[in-house]
Tab-separated table of C-alpha atoms and ligand atoms in Angstrom:
chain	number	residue	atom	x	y	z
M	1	UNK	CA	107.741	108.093	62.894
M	2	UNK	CA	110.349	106.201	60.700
M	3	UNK	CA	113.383	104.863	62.922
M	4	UNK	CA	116.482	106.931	61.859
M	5	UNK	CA	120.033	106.851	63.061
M	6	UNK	CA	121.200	103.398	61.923
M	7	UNK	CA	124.882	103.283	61.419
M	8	UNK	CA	124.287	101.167	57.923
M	9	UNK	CA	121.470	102.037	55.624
M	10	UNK	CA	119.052	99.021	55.860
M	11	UNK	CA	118.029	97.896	52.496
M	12	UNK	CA	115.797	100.175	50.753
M	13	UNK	CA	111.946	99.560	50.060
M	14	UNK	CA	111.283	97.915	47.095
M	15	UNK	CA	108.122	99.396	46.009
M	16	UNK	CA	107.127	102.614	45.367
M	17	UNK	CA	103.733	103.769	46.141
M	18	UNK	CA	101.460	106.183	44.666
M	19	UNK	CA	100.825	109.554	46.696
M	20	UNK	CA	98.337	108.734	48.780
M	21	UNK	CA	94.701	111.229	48.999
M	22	UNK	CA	93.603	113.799	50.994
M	23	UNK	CA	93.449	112.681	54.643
M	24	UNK	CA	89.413	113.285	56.417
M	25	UNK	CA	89.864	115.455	59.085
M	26	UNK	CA	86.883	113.881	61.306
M	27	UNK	CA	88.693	112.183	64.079
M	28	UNK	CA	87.313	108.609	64.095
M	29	UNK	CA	84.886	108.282	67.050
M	30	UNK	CA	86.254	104.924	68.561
M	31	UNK	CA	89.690	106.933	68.935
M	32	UNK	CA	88.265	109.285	71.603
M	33	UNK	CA	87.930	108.644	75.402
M	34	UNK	CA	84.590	108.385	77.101
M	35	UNK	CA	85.004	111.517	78.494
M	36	UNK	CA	85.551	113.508	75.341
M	37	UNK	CA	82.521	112.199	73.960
M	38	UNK	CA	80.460	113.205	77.089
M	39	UNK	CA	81.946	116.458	76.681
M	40	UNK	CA	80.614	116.788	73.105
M	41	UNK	CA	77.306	115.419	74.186
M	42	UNK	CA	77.147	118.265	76.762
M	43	UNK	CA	78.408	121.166	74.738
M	44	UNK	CA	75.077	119.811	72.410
M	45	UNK	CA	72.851	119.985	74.788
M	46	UNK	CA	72.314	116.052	75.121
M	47	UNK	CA	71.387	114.346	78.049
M	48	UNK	CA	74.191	111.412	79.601
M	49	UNK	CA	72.408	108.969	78.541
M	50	UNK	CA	73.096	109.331	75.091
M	51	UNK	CA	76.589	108.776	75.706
M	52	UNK	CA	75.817	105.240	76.912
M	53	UNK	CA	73.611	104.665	73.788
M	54	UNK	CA	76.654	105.984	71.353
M	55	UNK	CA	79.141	103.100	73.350
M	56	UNK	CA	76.700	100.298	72.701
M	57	UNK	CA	76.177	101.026	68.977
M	58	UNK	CA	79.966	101.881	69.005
M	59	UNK	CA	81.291	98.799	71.323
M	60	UNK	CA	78.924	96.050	70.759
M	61	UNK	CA	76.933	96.833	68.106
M	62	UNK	CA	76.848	97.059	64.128
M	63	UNK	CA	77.244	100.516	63.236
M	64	UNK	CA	79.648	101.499	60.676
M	65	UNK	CA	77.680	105.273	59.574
M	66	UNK	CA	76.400	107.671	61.742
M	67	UNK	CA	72.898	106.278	59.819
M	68	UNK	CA	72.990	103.029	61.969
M	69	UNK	CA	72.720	104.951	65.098
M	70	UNK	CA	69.304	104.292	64.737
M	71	UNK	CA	68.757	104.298	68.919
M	72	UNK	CA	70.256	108.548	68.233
M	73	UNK	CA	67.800	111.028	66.856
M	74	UNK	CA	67.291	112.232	63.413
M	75	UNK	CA	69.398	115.493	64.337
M	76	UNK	CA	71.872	114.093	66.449
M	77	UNK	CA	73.467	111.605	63.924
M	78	UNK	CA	73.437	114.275	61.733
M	79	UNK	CA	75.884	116.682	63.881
M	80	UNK	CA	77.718	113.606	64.678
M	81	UNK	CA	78.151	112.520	60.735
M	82	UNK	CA	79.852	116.150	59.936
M	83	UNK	CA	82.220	116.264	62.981
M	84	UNK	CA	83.086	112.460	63.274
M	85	UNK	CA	83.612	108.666	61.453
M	86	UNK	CA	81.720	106.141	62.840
M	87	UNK	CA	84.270	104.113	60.748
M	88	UNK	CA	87.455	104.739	59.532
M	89	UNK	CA	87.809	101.844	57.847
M	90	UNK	CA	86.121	102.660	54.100
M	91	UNK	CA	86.563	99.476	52.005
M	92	UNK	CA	87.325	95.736	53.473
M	93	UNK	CA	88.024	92.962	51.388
M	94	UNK	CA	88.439	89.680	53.178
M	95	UNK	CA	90.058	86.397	51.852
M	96	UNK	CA	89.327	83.088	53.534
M	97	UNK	CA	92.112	80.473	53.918
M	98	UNK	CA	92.261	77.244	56.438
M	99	UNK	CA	88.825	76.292	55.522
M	100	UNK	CA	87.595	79.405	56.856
M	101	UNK	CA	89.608	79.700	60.283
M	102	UNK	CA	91.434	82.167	58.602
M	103	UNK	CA	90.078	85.162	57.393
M	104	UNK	CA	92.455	87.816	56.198
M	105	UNK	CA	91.297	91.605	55.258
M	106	UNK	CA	92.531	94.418	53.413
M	107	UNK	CA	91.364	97.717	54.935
M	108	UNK	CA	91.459	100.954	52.324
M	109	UNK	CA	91.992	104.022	54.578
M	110	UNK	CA	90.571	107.329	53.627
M	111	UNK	CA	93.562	108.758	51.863
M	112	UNK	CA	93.988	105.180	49.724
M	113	UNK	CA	96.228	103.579	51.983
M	114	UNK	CA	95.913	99.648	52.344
M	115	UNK	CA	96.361	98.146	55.961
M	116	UNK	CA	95.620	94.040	56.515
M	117	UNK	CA	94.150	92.300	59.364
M	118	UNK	CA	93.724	88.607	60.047
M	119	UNK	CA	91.664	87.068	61.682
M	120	UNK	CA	92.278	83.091	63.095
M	121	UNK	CA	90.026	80.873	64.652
M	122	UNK	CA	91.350	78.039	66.511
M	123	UNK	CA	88.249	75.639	67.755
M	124	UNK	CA	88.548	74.128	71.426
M	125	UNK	CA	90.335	71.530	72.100
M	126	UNK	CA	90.520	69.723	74.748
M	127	UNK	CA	90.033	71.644	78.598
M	128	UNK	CA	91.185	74.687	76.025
M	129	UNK	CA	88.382	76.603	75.154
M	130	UNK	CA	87.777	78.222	71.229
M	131	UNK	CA	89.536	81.335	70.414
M	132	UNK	CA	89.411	84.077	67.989
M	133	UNK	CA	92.476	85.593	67.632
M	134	UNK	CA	92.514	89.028	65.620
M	135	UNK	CA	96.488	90.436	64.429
M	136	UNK	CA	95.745	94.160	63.508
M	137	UNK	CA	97.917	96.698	62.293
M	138	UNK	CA	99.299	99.753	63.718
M	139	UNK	CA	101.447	101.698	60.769
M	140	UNK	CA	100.621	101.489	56.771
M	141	UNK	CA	103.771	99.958	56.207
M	142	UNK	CA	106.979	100.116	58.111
M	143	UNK	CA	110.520	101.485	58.783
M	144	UNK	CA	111.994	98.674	60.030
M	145	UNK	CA	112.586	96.917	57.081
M	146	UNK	CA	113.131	93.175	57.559
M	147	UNK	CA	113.929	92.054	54.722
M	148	UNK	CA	111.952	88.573	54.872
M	149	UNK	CA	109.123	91.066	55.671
M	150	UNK	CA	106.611	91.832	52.915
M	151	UNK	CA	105.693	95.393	54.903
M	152	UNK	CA	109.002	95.699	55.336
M	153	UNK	CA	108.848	96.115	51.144
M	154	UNK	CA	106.858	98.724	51.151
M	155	UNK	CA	108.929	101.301	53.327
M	156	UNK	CA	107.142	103.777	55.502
M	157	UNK	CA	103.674	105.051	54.938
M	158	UNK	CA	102.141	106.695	57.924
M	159	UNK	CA	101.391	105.924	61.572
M	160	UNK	CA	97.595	104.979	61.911
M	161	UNK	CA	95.225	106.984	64.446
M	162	UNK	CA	94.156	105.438	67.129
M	163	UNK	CA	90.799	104.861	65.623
M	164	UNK	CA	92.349	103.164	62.780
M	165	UNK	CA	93.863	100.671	65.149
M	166	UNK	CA	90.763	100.335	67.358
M	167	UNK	CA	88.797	99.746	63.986
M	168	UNK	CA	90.060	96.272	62.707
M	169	UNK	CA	88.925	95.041	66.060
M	170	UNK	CA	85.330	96.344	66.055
M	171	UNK	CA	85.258	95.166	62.193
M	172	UNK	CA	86.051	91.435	63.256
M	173	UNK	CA	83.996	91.398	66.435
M	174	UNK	CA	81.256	92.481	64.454
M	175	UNK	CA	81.849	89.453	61.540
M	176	UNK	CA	82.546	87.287	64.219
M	177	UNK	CA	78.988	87.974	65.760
M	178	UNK	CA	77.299	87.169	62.742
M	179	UNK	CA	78.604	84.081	62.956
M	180	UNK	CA	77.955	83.401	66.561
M	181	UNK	CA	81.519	83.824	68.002
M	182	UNK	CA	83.526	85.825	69.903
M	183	UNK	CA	86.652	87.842	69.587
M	184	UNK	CA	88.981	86.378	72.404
M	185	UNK	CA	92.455	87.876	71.855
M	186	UNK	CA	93.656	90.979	69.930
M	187	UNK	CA	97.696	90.805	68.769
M	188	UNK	CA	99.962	93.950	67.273
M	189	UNK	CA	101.640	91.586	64.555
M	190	UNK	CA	100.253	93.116	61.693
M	191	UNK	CA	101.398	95.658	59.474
M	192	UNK	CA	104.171	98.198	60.712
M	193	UNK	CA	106.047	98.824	64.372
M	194	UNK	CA	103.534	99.121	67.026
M	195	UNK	CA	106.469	100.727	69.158
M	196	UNK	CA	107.271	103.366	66.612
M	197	UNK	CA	103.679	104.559	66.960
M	198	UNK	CA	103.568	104.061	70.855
M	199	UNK	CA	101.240	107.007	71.810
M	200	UNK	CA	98.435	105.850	69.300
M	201	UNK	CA	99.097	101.834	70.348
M	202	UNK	CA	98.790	102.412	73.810
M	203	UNK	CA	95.454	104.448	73.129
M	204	UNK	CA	94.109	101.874	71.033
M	205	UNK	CA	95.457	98.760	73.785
M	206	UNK	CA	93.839	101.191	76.352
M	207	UNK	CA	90.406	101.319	74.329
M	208	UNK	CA	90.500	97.719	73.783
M	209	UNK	CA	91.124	96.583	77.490
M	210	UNK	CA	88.519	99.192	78.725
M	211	UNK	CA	85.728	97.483	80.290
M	212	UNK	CA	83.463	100.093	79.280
M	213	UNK	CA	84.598	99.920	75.518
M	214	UNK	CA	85.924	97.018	74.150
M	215	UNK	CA	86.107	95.125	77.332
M	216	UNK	CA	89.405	92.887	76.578
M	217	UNK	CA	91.252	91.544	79.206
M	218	UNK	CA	94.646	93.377	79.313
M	219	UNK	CA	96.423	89.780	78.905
M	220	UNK	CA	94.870	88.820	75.827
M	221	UNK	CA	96.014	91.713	74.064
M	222	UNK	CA	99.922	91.180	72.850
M	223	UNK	CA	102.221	93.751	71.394
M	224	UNK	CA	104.917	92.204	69.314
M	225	UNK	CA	107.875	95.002	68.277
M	226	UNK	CA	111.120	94.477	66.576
M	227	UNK	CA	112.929	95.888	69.720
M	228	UNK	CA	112.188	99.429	70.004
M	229	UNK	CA	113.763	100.251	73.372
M	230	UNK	CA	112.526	103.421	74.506
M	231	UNK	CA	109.156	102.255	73.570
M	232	UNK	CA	109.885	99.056	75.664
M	233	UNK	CA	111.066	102.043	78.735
M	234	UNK	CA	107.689	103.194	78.158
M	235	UNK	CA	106.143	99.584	78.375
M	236	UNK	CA	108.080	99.053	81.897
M	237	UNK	CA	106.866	102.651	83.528
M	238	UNK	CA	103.544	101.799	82.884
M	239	UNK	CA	103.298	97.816	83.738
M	240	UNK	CA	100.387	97.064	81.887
M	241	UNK	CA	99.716	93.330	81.340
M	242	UNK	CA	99.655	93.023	78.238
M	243	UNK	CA	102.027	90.045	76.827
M	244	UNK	CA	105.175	91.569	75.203
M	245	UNK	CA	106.370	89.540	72.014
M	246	UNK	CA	110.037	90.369	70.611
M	247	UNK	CA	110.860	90.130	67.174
M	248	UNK	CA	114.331	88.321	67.683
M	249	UNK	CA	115.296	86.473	64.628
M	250	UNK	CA	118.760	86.380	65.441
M	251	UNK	CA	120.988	86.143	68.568
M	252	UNK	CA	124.334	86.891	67.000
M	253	UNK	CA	124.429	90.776	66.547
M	254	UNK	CA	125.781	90.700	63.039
M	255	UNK	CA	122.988	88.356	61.810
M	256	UNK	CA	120.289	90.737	63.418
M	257	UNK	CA	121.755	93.811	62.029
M	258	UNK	CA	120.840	92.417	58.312
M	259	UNK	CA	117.721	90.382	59.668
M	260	UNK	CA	115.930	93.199	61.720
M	261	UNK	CA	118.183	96.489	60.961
M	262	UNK	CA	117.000	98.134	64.156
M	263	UNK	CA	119.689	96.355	65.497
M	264	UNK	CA	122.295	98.651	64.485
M	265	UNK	CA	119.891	101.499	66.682
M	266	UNK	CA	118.982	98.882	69.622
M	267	UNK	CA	121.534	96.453	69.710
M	268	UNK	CA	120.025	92.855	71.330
M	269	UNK	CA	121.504	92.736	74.367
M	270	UNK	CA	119.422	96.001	75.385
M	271	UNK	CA	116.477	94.606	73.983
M	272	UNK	CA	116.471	91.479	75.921
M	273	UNK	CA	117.285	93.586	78.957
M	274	UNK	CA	114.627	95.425	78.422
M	275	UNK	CA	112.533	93.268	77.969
M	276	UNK	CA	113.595	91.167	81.089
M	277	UNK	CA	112.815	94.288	82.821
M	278	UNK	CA	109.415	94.276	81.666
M	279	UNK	CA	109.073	90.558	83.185
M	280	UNK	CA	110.099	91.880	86.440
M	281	UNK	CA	107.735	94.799	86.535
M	282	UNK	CA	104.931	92.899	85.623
M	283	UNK	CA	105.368	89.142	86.129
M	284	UNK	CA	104.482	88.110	82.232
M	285	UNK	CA	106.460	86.099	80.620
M	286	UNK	CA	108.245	87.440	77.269
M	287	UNK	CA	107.600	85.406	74.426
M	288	UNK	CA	110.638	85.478	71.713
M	289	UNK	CA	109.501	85.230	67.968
M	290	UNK	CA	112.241	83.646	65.612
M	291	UNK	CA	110.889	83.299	61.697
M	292	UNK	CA	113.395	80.373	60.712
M	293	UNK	CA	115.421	80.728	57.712
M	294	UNK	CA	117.184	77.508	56.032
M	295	UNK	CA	120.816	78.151	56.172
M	296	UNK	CA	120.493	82.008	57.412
M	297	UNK	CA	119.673	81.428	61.213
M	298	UNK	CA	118.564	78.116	61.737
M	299	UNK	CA	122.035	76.360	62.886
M	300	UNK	CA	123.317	74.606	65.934
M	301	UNK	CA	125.211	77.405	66.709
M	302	UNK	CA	122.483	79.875	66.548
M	303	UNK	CA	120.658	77.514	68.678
M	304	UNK	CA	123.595	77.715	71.024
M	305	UNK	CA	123.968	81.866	71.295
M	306	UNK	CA	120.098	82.023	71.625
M	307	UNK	CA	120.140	79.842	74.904
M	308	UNK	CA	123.322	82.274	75.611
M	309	UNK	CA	121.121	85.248	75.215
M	310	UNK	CA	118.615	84.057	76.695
M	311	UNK	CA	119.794	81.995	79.931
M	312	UNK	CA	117.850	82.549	83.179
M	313	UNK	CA	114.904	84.736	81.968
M	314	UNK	CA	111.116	84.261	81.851
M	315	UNK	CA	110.830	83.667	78.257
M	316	UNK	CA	109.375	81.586	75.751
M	317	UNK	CA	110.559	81.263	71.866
M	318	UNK	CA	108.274	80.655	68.922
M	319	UNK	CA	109.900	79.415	66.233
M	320	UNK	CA	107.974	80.073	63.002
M	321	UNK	CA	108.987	79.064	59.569
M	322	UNK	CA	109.272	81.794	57.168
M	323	UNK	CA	106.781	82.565	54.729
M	324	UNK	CA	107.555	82.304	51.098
M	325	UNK	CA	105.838	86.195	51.099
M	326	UNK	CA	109.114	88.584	50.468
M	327	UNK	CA	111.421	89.246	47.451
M	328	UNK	CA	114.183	87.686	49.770
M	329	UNK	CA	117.018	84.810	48.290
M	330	UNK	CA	116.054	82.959	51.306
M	331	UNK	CA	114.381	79.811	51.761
M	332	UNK	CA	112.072	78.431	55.337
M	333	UNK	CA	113.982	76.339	57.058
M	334	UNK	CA	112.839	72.404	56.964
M	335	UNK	CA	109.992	71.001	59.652
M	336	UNK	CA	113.022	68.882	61.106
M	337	UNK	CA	115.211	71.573	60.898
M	338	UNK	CA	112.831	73.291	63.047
M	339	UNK	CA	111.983	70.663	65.457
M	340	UNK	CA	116.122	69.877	65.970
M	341	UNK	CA	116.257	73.562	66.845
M	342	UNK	CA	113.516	73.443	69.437
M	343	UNK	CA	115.180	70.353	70.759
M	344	UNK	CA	118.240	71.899	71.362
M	345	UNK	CA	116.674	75.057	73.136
M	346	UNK	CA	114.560	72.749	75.090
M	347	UNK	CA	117.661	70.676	76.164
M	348	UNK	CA	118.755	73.956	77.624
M	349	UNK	CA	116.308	75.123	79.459
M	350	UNK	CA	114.620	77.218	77.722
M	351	UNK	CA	111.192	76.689	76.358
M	352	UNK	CA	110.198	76.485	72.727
M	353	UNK	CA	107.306	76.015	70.773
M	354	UNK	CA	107.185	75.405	66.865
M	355	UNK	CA	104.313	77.352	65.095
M	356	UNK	CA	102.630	76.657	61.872
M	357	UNK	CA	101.699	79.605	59.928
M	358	UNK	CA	98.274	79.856	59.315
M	359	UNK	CA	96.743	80.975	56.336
M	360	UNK	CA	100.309	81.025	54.254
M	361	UNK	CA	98.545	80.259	50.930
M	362	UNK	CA	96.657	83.325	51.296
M	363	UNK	CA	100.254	85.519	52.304
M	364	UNK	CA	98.769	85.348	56.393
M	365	UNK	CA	102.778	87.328	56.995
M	366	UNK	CA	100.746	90.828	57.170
M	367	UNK	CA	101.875	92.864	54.310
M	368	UNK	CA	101.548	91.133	51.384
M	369	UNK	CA	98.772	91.585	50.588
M	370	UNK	CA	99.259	95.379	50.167
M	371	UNK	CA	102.242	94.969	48.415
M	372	UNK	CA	101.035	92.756	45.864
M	373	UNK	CA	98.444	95.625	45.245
M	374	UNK	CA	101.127	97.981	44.967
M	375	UNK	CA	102.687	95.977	41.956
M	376	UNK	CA	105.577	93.990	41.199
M	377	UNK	CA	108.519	95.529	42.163
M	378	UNK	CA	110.823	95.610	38.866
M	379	UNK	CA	112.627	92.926	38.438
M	380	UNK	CA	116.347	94.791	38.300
M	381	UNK	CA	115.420	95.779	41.734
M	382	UNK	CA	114.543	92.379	43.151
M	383	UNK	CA	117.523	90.959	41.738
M	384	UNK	CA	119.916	93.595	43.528
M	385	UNK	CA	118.193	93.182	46.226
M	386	UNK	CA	118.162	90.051	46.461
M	387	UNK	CA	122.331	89.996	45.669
M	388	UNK	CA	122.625	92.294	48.185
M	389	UNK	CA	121.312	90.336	51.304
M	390	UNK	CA	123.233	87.211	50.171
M	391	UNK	CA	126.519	89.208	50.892
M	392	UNK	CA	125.038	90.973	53.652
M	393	UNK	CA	124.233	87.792	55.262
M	394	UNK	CA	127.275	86.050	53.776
M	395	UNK	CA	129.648	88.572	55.827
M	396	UNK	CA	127.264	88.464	59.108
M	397	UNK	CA	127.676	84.818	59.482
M	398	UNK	CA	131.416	84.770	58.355
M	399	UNK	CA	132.744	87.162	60.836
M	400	UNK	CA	134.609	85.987	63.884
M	401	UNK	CA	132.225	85.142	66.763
M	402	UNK	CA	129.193	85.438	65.010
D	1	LIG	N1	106.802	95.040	63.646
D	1	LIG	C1	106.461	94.180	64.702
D	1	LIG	C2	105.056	93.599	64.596
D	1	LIG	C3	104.608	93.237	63.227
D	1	LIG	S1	105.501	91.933	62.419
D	1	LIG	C4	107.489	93.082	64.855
D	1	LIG	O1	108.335	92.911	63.982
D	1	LIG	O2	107.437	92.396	65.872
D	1	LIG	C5	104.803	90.543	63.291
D	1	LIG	C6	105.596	89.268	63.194
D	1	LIG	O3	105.509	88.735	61.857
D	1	LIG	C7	107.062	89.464	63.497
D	1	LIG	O4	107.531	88.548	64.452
D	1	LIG	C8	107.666	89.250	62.148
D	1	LIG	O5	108.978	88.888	62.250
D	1	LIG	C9	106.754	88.208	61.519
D	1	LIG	N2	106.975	88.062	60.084
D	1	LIG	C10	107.205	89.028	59.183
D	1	LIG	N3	107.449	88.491	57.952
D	1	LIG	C11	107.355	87.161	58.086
D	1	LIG	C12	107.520	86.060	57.187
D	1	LIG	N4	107.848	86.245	55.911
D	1	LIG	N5	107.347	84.817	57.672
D	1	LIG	C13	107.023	84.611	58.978
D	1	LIG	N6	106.863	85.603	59.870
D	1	LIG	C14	107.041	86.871	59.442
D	2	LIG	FE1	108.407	96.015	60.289
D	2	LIG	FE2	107.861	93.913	61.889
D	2	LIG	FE3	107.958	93.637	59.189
D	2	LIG	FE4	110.217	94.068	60.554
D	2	LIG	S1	108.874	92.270	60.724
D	2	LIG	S2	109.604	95.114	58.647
D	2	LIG	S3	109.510	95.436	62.165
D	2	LIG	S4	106.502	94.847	60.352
């Protein structure tokens, strides 16, 4: 679902993408619940334990085609093959960066569309054990449209299935076996708004954290949104505990309506509400993303009406340097620009922690990826683009109180 409603147009997708294909109308088999496939396996006359066999081959194991089933007779991986995907996923590439810890993949869907997923390994240190940390995607493209965001360049494509979603994780769990490790932690920071596709993300988180499917524990799985309230409303009913991450970006209201346009829909005051709500109901601790931009958001008196915003809750800020990935006019802010900020949060109480992106020479910001496939944007369009934002921000960080 594309966000609609904002009082100011955000600024428009730079690249346009050819139509995509035909969609294939088998449902993807790791989107259905346990109980829909034991339902199949009854209407076809097959006996329980085939059900169990299908989750291992589906959960643990290799199988990408209805072929690999091999523990399934001849027949029965035939029926399944016309009425399901084993995999939705029909093409990965994968790029290494980081000397390997980071392993980045573009996904082609069945209709042509290109989705990314990373994959980071961070070896144990310390009393802290390895992990394997996979950031999947949950739209092809998005709405949203940061503008430091390369997704946020290609504009809307479609909402995946839940499949789709559940897919990226089998596809790394299974790489990461043949290299003897295991997937620890699964995070909704790839491509698109996981809380403008809330039905199909909670699916997915509910497949992942299912101890007879994935088997994740519900607090290693994180869903990062931009601020989508009545997804947020959604979050709080149901009190899962999963970690919530908010896109913030900006504190002062003017500044986030050009940084993350949602803002003009769900201004930031209801978004930290909400998601101080969500603390309450489940006792997690929101964690604040802010990508710093030199000059744009990174000054002492952002600093100051961040701690504003965000005085007295159970939060946590990650400040994260931009990456070079989007036609933007902006530049990262400095490493001591940085640290300066997360002194001054720090110094008022509220924690902070500076993040390094991994895998930047490779474009780790999910989305670019894609859009470089898609083709330079022209350059008439970059340029107004570009002019555009400079004013937009220009005026944000002019007006009074900002
Ligand atoms: N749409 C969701 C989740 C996907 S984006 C959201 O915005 O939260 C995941 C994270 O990547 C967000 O915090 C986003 O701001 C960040 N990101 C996007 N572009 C980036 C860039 N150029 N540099 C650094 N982080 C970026
Ligand atoms: Fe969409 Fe998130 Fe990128 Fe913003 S940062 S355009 S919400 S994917």
């Amino acid at each position: 679902m594309p966000f609609e409603g904002a009082a100011v147009a955000p600024v428009q997708p730079l690249i346009n993408l050819p139509p995509a294909g035909a969609r294939d109308p088998r449902p993807g088999l790791s989107g259905l619940t346990p109980e829909r496939i034991a339902d199949w396996l009854t209407d076809h006359r097959q006996p329980a334990y085939r059900g169990r066999q299908l989750a291992d081959h589906l959960w643990s194991g290799a199988a990408q085609s209805a072929d690999e089933l091999h523990t399934l007779p001849q027949g029965l991986r035939m029926d399944l093959a016309t009425q399901f995907r084993v995999s939705t996923l029909c093409e990965t590439e994968i790029q290494p960066a980081d000397n390997g810890l980071t392993q980045k993949a573009l996904h082609r869907l069945d209709d042509g569309r290109l989705i990314e997923s990373v994959l980071m390994r961070y070896p144990a240190r310390g009393w802290r054990r390895a992990r394997a940390t996979v950031c999947i995607s949950s739209q092809a493209g998005c709405a949203v449209g940061c503008p430091f965001c390369a997704t946020g360049e290609l504009g809307f494509e479609r909402d995946l299935e839940t499949s789709e979603i559940v897919d990226q994780a089998r596809f790394w769990r299974h790489w990461l076996a043949g290299v003897g490790q295991r997937l620890t932690n699964v995070v909704f920071m790839g491509m698109g708004e996981p809380l403008l596709n809330t039905e199909r993300v909670l699916e997915a988180a509910a497949a992942l954290t299912d101890s007879g499917r994935f088997g994740l524990g519900a607090r290693h799985v994180t869903i990062s949104t931009s601020g989508v309230v009545p997804g947020m409303e959604r979050l709080i009913a149901e009190r899962p505990q999963y970690t919530l991450a908010v896109s913030l970006h900006a504190a002062r209201p003017e500044l986030r309506d050009v940084l993350v346009p949602l803002n003009r829909r769900y201004p930031v005051r209801q978004v930290v509400d909400a998601a101080a709500r969500y603390a309450a109901a489940t006792g997690r601790r929101v964690t604040y993303e802010y990508v710093m931009i030199d000059g744009i958001n990174d000054m002492h008196d952002d600093a100051v009406a961040l701690t504003r915003l965000l005085h007295g809750q159970r939060a946590h800020v990650n400040l994260i340097p931009m990456n070079l990935v989007a036609h933007t006019p902006w530049q990262p802010s400095s490493m001591e620009r940085i640290e300066a900020f997360a002194l001054q949060l720090r110094g008022a109480g509220v924690g902070a922690t500076v993040r390094r992106n991994r895998g930047a020479e490779i474009g780790a910001a999910c989305g670019q990826l894609a859009a470089d496939r898609a083709g330079a944007p022209p350059p008439a369009a970059v340029a107004r683009r570009r002019e555009l934002l400079v004013v937009e921000s220009a005026a944000a960080l002019a007006r009074p109180g900002s």
